[in-house]
XYZ file of C-alpha atoms in Angstrom:
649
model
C 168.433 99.997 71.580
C 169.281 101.017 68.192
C 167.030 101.816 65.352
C 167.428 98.501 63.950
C 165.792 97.079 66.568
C 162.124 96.056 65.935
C 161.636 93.378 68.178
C 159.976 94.197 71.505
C 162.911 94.728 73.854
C 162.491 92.343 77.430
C 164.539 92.387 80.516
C 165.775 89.672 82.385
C 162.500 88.743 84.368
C 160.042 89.286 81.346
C 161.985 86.919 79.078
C 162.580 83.929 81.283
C 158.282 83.857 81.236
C 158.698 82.771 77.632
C 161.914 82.304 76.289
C 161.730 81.039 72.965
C 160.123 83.811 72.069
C 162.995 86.302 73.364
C 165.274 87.884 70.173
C 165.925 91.194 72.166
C 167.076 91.755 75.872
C 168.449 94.036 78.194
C 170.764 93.511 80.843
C 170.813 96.184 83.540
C 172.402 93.780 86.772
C 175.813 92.339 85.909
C 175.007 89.347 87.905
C 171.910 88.267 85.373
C 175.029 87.453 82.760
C 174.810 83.961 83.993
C 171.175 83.583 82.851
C 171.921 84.501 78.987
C 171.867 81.433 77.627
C 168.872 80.568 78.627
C 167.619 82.596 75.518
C 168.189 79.825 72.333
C 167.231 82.169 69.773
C 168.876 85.883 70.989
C 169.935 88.147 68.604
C 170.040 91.343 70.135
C 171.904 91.867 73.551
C 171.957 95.178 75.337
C 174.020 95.407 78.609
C 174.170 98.630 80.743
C 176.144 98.537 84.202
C 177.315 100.947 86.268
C 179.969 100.616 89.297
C 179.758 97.102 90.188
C 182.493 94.705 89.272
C 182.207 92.852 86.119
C 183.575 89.280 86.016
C 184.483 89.464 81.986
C 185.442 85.758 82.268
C 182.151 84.790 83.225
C 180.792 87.259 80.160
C 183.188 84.999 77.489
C 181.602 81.736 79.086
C 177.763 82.837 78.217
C 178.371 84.691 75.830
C 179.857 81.830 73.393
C 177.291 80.341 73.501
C 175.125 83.054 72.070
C 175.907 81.682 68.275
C 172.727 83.372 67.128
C 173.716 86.665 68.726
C 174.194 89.853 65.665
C 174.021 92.564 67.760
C 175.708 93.953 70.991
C 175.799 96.604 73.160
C 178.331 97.448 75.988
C 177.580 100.051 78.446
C 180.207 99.726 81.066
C 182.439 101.508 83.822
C 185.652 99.590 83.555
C 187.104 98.184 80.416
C 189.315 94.891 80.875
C 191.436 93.386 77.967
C 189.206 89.802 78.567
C 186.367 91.888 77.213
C 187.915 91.085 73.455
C 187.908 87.735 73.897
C 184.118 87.318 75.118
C 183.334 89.283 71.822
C 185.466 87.712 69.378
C 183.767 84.260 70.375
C 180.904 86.110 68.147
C 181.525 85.232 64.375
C 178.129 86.455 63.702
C 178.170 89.836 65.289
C 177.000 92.172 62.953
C 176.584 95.230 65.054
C 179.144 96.235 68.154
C 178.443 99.349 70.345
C 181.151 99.832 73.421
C 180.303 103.181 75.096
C 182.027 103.720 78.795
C 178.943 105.738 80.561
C 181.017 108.530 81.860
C 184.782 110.267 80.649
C 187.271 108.259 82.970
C 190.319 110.534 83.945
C 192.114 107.871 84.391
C 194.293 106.095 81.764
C 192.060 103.688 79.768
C 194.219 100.485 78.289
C 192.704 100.123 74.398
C 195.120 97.724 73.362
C 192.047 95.526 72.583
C 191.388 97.614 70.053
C 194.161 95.972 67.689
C 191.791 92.575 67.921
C 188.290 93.744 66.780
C 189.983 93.183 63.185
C 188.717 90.107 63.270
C 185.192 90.457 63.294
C 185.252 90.581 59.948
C 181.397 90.736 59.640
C 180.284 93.792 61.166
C 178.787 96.221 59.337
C 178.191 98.962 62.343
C 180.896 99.448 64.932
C 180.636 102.062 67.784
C 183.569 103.219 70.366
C 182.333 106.111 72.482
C 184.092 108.102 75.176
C 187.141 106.039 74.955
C 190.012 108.953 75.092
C 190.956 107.679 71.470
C 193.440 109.844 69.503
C 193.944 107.079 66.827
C 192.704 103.626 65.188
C 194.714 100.108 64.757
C 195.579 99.180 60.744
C 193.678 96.270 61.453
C 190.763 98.396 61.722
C 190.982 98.193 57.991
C 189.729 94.561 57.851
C 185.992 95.335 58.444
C 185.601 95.379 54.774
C 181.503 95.195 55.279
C 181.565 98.178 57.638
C 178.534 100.737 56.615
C 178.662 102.642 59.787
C 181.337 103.795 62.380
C 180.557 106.142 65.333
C 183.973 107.492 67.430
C 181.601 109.744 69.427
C 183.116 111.674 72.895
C 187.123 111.066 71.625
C 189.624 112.940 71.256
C 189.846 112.833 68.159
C 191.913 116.030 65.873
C 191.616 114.775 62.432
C 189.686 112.040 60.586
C 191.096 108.677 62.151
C 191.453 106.617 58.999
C 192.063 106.854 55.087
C 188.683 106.965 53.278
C 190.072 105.074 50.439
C 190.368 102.141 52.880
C 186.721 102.138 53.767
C 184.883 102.286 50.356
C 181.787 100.858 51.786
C 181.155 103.547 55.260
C 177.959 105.432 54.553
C 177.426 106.887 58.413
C 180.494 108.025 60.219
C 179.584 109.765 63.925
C 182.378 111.893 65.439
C 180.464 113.840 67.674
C 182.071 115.505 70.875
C 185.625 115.481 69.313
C 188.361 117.910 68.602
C 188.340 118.326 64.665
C 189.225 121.214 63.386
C 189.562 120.311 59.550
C 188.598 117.440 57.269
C 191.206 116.199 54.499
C 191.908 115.845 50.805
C 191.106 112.104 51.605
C 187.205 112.663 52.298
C 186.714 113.226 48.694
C 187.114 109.113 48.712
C 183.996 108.365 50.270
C 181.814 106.997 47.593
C 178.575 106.038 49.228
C 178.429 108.182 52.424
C 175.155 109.618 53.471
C 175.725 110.926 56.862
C 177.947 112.470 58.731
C 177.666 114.095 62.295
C 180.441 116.811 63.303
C 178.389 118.498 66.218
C 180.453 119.565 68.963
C 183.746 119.554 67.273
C 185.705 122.899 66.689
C 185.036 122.312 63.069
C 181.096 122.466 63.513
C 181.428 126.665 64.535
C 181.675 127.077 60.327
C 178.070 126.732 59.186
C 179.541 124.388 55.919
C 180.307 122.092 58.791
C 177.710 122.466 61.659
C 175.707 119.161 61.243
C 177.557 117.460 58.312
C 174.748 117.328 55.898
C 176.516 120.058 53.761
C 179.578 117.625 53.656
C 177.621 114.968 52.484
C 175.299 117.275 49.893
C 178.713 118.578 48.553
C 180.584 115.044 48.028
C 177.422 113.657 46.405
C 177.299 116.805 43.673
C 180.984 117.147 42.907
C 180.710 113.628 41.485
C 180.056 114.869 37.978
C 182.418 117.032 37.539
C 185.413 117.043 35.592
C 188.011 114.701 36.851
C 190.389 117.787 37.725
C 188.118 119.614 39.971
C 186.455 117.685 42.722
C 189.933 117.986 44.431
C 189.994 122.245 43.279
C 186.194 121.956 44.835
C 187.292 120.614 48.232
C 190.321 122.800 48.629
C 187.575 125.704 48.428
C 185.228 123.764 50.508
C 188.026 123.386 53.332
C 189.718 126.895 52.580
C 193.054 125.381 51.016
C 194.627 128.997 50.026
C 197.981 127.261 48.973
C 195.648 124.560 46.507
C 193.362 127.875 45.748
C 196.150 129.722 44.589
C 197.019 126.830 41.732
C 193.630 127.217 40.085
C 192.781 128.562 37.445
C 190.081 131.131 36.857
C 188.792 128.851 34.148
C 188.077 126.256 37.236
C 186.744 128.335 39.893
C 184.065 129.509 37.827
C 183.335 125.971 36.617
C 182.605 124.841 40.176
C 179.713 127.346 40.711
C 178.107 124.411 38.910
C 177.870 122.837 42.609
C 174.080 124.216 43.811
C 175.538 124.302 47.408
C 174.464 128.055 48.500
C 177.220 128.132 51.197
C 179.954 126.947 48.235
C 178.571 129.155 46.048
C 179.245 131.918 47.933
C 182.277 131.176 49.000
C 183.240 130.588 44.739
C 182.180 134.293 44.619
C 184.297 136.307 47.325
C 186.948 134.223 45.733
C 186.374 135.135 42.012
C 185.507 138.729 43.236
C 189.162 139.046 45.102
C 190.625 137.283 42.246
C 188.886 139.072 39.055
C 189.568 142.222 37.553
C 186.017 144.000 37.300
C 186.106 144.879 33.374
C 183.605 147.120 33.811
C 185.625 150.046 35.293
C 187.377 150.524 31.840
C 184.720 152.734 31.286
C 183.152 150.929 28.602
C 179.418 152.173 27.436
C 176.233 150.075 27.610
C 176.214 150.896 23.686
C 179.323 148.827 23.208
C 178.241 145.786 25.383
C 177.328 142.590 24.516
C 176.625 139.998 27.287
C 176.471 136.638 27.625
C 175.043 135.042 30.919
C 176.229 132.110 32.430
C 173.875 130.351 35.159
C 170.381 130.903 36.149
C 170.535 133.167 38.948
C 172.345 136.274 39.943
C 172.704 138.219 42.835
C 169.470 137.070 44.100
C 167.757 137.694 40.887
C 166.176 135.463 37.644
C 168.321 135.258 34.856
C 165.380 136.497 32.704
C 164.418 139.466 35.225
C 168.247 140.717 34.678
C 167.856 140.368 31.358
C 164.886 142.518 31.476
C 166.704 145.151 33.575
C 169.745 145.058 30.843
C 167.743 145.691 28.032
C 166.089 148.645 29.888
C 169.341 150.498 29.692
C 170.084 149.344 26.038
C 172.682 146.736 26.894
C 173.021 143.890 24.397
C 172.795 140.263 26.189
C 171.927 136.954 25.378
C 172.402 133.566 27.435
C 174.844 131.486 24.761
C 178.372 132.463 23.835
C 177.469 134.872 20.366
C 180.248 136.103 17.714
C 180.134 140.113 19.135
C 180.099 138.814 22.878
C 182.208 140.979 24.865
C 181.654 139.990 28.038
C 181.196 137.079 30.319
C 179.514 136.722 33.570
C 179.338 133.996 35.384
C 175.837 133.793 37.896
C 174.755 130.917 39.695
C 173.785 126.991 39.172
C 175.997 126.710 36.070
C 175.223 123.900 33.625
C 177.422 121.871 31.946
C 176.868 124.024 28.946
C 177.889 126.452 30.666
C 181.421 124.985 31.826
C 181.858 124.041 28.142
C 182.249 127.287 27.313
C 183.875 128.397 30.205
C 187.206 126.454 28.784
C 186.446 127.225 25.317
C 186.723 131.037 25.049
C 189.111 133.724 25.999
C 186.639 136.556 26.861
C 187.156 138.242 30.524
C 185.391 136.835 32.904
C 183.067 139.146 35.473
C 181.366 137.805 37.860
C 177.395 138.707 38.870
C 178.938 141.371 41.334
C 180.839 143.131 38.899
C 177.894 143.266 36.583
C 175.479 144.518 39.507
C 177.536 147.367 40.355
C 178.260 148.232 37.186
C 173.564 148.251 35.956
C 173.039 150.328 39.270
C 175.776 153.048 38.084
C 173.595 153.078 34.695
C 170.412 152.914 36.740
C 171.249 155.485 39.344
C 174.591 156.895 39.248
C 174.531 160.238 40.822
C 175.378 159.010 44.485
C 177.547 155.657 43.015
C 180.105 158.839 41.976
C 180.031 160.754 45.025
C 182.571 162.926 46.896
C 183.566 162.138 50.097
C 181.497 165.388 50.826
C 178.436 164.077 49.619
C 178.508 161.260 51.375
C 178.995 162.741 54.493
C 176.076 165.087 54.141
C 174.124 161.857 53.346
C 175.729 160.554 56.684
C 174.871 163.197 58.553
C 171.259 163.210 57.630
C 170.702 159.111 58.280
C 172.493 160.060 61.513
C 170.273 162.823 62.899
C 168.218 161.229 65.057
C 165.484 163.659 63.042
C 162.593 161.350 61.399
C 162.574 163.992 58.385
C 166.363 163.997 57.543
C 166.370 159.972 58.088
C 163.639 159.486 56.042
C 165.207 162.400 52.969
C 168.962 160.248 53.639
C 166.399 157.307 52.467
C 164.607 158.255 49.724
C 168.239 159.288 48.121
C 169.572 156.026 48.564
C 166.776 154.784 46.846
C 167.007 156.566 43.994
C 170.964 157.164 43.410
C 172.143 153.681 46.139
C 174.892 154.247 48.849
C 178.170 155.470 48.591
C 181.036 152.918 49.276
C 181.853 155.341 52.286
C 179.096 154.818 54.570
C 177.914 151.025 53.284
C 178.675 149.663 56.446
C 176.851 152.194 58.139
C 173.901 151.843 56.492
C 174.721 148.087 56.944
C 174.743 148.060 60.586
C 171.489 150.687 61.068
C 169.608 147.949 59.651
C 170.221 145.963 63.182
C 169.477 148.925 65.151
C 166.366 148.641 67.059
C 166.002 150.717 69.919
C 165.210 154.543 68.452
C 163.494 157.101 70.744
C 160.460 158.034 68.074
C 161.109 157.004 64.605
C 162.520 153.643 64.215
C 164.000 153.779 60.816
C 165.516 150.000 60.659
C 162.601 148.762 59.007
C 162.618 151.016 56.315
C 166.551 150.914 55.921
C 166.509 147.447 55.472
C 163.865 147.633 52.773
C 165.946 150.142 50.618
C 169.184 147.946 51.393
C 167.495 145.130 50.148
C 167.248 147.158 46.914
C 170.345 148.862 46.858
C 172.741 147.007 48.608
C 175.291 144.003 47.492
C 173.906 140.533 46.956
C 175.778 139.071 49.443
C 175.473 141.693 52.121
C 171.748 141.967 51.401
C 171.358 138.563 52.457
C 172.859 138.560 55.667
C 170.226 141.337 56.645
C 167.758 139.077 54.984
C 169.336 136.172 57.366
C 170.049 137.926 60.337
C 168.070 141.365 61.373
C 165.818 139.315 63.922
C 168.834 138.004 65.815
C 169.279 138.709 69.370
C 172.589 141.056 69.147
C 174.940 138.872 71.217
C 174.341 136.017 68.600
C 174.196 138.542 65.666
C 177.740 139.497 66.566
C 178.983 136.231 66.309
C 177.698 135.263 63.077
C 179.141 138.413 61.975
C 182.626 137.299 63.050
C 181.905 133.814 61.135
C 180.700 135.533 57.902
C 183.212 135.398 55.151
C 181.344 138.398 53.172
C 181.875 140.928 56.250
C 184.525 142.871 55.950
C 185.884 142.417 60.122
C 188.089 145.693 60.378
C 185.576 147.846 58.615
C 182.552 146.482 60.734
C 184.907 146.805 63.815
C 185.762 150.380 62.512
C 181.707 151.136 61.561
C 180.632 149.851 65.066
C 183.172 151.789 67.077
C 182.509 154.919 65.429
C 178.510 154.757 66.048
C 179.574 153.654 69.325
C 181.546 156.611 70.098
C 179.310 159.306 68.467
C 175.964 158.341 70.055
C 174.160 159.746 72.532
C 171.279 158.636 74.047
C 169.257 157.249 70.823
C 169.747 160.153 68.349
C 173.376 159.391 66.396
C 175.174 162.961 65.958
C 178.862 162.887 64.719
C 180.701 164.412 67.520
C 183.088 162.346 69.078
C 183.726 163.900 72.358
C 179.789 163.472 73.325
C 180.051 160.120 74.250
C 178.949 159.484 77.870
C 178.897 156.352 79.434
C 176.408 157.460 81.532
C 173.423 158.679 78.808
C 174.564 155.425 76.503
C 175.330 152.208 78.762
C 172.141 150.694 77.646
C 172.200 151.680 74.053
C 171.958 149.175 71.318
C 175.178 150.476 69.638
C 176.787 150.116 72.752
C 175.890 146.261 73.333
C 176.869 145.583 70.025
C 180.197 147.173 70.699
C 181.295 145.437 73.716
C 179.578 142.081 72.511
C 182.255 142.632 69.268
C 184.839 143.137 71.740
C 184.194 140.337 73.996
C 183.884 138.165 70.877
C 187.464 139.338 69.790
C 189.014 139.358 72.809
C 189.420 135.893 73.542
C 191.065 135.087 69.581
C 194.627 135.471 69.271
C 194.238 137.609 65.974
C 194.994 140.357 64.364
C 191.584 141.798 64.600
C 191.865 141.352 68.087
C 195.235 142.937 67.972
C 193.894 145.802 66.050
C 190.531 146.457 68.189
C 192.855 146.612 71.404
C 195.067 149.611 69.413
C 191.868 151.510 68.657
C 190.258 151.288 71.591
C 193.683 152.667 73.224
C 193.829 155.383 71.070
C 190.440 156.450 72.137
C 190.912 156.069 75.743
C 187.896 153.992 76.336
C 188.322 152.396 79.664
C 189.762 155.774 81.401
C 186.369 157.570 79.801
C 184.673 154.643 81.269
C 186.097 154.989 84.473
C 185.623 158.798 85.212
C 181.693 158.325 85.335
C 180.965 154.799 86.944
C 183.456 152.321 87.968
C 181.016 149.610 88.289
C 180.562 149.912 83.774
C 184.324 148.263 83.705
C 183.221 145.047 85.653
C 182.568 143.341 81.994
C 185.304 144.099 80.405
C 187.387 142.610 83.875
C 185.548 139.463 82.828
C 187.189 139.062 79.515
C 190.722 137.922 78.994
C 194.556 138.735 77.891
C 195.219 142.642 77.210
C 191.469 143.732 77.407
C 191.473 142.697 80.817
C 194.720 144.636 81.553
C 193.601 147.708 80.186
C 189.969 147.513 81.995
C 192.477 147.115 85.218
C 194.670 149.950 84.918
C 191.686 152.045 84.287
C 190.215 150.889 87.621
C 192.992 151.025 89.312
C 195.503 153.690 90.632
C 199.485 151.977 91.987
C 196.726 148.835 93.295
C 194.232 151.197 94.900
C 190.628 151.567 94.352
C 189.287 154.311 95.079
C 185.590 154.887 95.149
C 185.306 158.003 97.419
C 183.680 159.742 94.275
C 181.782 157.129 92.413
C 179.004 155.093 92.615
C 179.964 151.445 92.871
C 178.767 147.816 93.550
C 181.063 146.317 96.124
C 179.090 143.010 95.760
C 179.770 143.229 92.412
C 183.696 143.431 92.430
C 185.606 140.881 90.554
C 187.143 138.957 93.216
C 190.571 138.483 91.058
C 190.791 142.334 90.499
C 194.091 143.281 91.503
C 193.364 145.652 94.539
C 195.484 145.751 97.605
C 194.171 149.039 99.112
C 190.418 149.976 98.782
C 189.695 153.716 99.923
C 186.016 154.650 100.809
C 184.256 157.080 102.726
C 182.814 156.085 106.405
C 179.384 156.336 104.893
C 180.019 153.479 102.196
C 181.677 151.587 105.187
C 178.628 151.820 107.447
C 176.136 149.626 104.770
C 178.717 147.152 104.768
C 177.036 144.123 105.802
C 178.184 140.326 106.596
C 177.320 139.425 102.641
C 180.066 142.206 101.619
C 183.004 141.577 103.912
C 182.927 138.094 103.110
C 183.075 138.954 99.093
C 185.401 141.308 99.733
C 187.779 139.219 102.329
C 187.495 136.552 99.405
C 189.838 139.356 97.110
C 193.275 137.808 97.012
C 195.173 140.585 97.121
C 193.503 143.312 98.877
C 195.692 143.966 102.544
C 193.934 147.513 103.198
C 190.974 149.577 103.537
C 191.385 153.334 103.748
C 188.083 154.745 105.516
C 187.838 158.617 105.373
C 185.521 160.665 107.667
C 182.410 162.376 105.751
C 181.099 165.989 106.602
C 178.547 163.860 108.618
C 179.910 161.623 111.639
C 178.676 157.810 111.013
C 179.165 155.361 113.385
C 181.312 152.626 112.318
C 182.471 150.763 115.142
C 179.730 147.703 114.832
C 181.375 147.467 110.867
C 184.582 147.333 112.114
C 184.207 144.591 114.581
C 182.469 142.656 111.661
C 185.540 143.106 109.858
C 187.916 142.174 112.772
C 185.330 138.887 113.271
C 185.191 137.688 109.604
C 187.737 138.839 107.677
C 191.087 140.384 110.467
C 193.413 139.547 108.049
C 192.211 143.103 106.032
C 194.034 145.810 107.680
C 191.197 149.082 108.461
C 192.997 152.296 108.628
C 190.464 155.281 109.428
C 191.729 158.557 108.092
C 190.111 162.139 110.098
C 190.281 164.001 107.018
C 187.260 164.460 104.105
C 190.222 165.021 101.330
């Protein structure tokens, strides 16, 4: 029962012992309907059937007389319009659940729904699994409604206007098929909970379990009457809405301690900003004022300290000689105040960090693209010495915008033949790197690489192309464990297991199966580089993943594979077993050898092909007896022509 429910629950044969003492009861055997009444003082009625037939009419007749009755729940197979009428004859019902126990292909009639209007009372209703893709008007009449759950629906978007349901504070749409919530959830005063699990919606981590919703519509309440609807358009990635405000307001809203929101205020204001610290201006000439409490990661008063360590005026309220603005963290409404009250250029906490690390250790912030391929070459050697010199620079003069995402994505790498340098990398990241980048590592480096791949992809911070780019190129240029920059070493054969390599095709497979542009552009590159015909000239049997995926990546892993609809596997080791069955084959050519192993197990996967009509059998150097294979074949699978060739060519 629900959690309302105190009272010791009985069944049928417990409560007719004592009676008057019965305020809960379940209901398992349609049949035991009759006997309801026989409880005076019932409040709480819980009925759960499966297949049998339900006789509604005889449901209405016990069921009026339940007058004391405030809760119900409906667990049933087969919904019947008559099933209104037993529970309108409840003015008292305070609490409705109607769940069918499994998804019904079949059309369900819900015209009942248009009634429950009436039960002006209740203050929970629950409809699950009911194929609903809307809600009556006269859904609008529960004025007392607290709770709603529209679990297992079909739901796309929210199914009613918030403003019509001031009171709701727990809404349930679990197992539906949002993809975005509207302007109108900003009109849900007193909600507490909200539960978006299995919805497209709940893949972004602002959505995942709803409690961010909630946290976020309870702290945008004391804003400024002009932004709560500028906050949600952020919130729900409303570029169009974005677009209309003003600098002025975005910063305001990093007022909101949300950490998600907040970082999502900053890419914004980052994209948005001009950084006014590339006019060249001198720490001499500065004068700072801080707005917030933290930035990038860091105390307001430990900046401070670091600011004043390279002579650089700052203080944390708006002074007459202020030349700058930055805007941090947890803003307070000080803060915003002066926010709309000056003209000063804004920068945000990223601007300012790049700008104290060129004062703090410049050398390899300006480098050529030279430099920074020397550095790339050393954290690429596979040679503890040079990885360990490539470190000890970045630590001193940070990393060159060149190779960020390198550095970046060596952090993840775990599988090294001697010297593991990940740990160490991500130590001098955390140091060097950006704020928001830094805490991804921070988030993520433990991650099994599968999942770390897909939070990549969900990560508004990365960069997709460039990781993409960054991956492919390790991928390519690796051999073994050691990383050396020459692109024509890569060997499927040395490098199937490596890390960078799993990460690659994990990427791709992630892609692959999104109608995007990045998809679109990981397709061109891989093209360009020939990947699946590389792939194909050592070991067949390495293309059977990318066969699994879908559109053009499964195309291009076929035409690799296969030759004008032949296989041919004379020269390579391969895995009959483990041969797609919807590969496009028609003619397989092997060698007599490969056809003598071939037991009942394979001619039954391989007879299970679609398309394949042939198999090409060429003599070896060695004469192997084949004739027991071939009646196999004639006995399981004669609709697979065998066609034995007397030549070794």
């Amino acid at each position: 029962m629900a959690n309302e429910i105190k009272n010791k629950v009985y069944t049928i044969a417990e409560g007719l012992q004592e009676p008057q003492k019965v305020k809960a009861l379940l209901v398992k055997n349609a049949k035991d309907i009759v006997l309801v009444h026989k409880f005076p003082f019932l409040e709480q009625l819980q009925c759960i059937w499966g297949e049998e037939t339900i006789r509604w009419d005889l449901i209405k007749a016990e069921i009026v007389k339940l007058q004391t009755l405030k809760e119900l729940h409906l667990v049933y197979q087969q919904v019947d319009n008559q099933m209104i009428q037993a529970i309108l004859a409840l003015p008292q019902l305070k609490v409705l659940k109607l769940e069918l126990r499994q998804q019904s292909r079949k059309k369900i009639d819900i015209s009942w729904l248009s009634q429950l209007g009436k039960l002006v009372n209740l203050t929970h209703l629950s409809i699950k699994r009911h194929k609903l893709t809307d809600l009556p008007d006269s859904i609008y009449q529960l004025i007392n409604l607290k709770e709603l759950s529209l679990a297992g629906n079909k739901f796309t978007n929210l199914p009613f206007q918030a403003e019509r349901f001031p009171t709701l504070e727990i809404i349930g749409l679990e197992a539906n098929k949002i993809t975005h919530l509207p302007d109108g959830f900003l009109n849900f005063k007193k909600l507490q909970k909200l539960n978006l699990a299995g919805n497209p919606i709940a893949k972004n981590p602002l959505y995942r379990d709803g409690t961010p919703v909630v946290q976020f519509l309870n702290k945008i309440k004391s804003l400024p009457a002009h932004l709560p609807n500028i906050a949600w358009a952020v919130f729900t990635d409303n570029t169009s809405q974005i677009a209309q405000a003003s600098d002025q307001d975005l910063c305001a809203l990093l007022s909101i301690e949300l950490k998600a929101f907040q970082q999502k205020v900053h890419i914004l204001l980052n994209q948005r900003l001009t950084d006014p610290f590339l006019s060249g201006i001198q720490p001499s000439e500065t004068n700072i004022c801080l707005l917030g409490n933290l930035f990038f990661g860091m105390k307001r008063q430990a900046l401070i300290e670091r600011l004043q360590a390279q002579q650089i005026t700052v203080h944390t309220k708006l002074q007459p000689g202020t030349t700058h603005l930055v805007v941090g963290e947890n803003l307070t409404q000080n803060n915003i105040s002066t926010i709309y009250q000056t003209s000063l250029p804004f920068a945000t906490a990223e601007h300012l960090r790049q700008w104290l690390e060129m004062q703090e250790q410049p050398f390899l912030k300006e480098a050529d693209d030279s430099m920074a391929e020397n550095l790339r070459r050393l954290l690429f050697s596979g040679s503890e010495d040079n990885i360990k010199l490539a470190l000890q620079m970045i630590a001193t003069g940070g990393i060159p915008a060149s190779i960020l995402y390198h550095v970046f994505c060596m952090c993840f790498y775990k599988i090294w033949r001697v010297y593991n340098p990940a740990p160490d990398l991500r130590r001098v990241f955390e140091q060097t790197g950006p704020f928001e980048m830094v805490q991804l590592v921070k988030k993520h480096w433990q991650k099994e690489n599968k999942r770390l791949v897909e939070v990549f992809m969900q990560e508004q911070v990365i960069d997709k192309k460039l990781l993409f780019d960054t991956a492919f190129e390790m991928f390519l240029t690796s051999v073994d464990t050691p990383l050396v920059y020459d692109r024509q070493t890569f060997d499927p054969s040395t490098q199937y297991n490596d890390w960078w390599k799993y990460f690659f095709r994990s990427l791709i497979i992630q892609i692959s199966y999104k109608a995007d542009d990045l998809a679109e552009y990981a397709l061109v590159q891989l093209q360009k580089e020939n990947i699946f015909q590389r792939i194909a000239q050592h070991n067949i049997n390495l293309l059977y993943p990318w066969l699994e995926t879908k559109g053009k990546i499964q195309k291009y892993a076929a035409s690799a594979l296969l030759q004008d609809q032949t296989l041919d596997i004379r020269d390579s080791w391969f895995s009959l077993l483990s041969l797609p069955i919807y590969t496009p084959v028609e003619r397989l050519v092997v060698y007599e050898h490969t056809m003598s192993g071939m037991n009942k197990q394979i001619i039954e996967h391989l007879s299970k092909i679609e398309h394949l009509k042939t198999i090409e059998v060429h003599k070896n150097d060695i004469n192997w007896n084949i004739d027991n294979v071939l009646a196999d074949w004639q006995h399981y699978a004669p609709q697979i022509q065998i066609i034995r060739i007397n030549t070794t060519s």
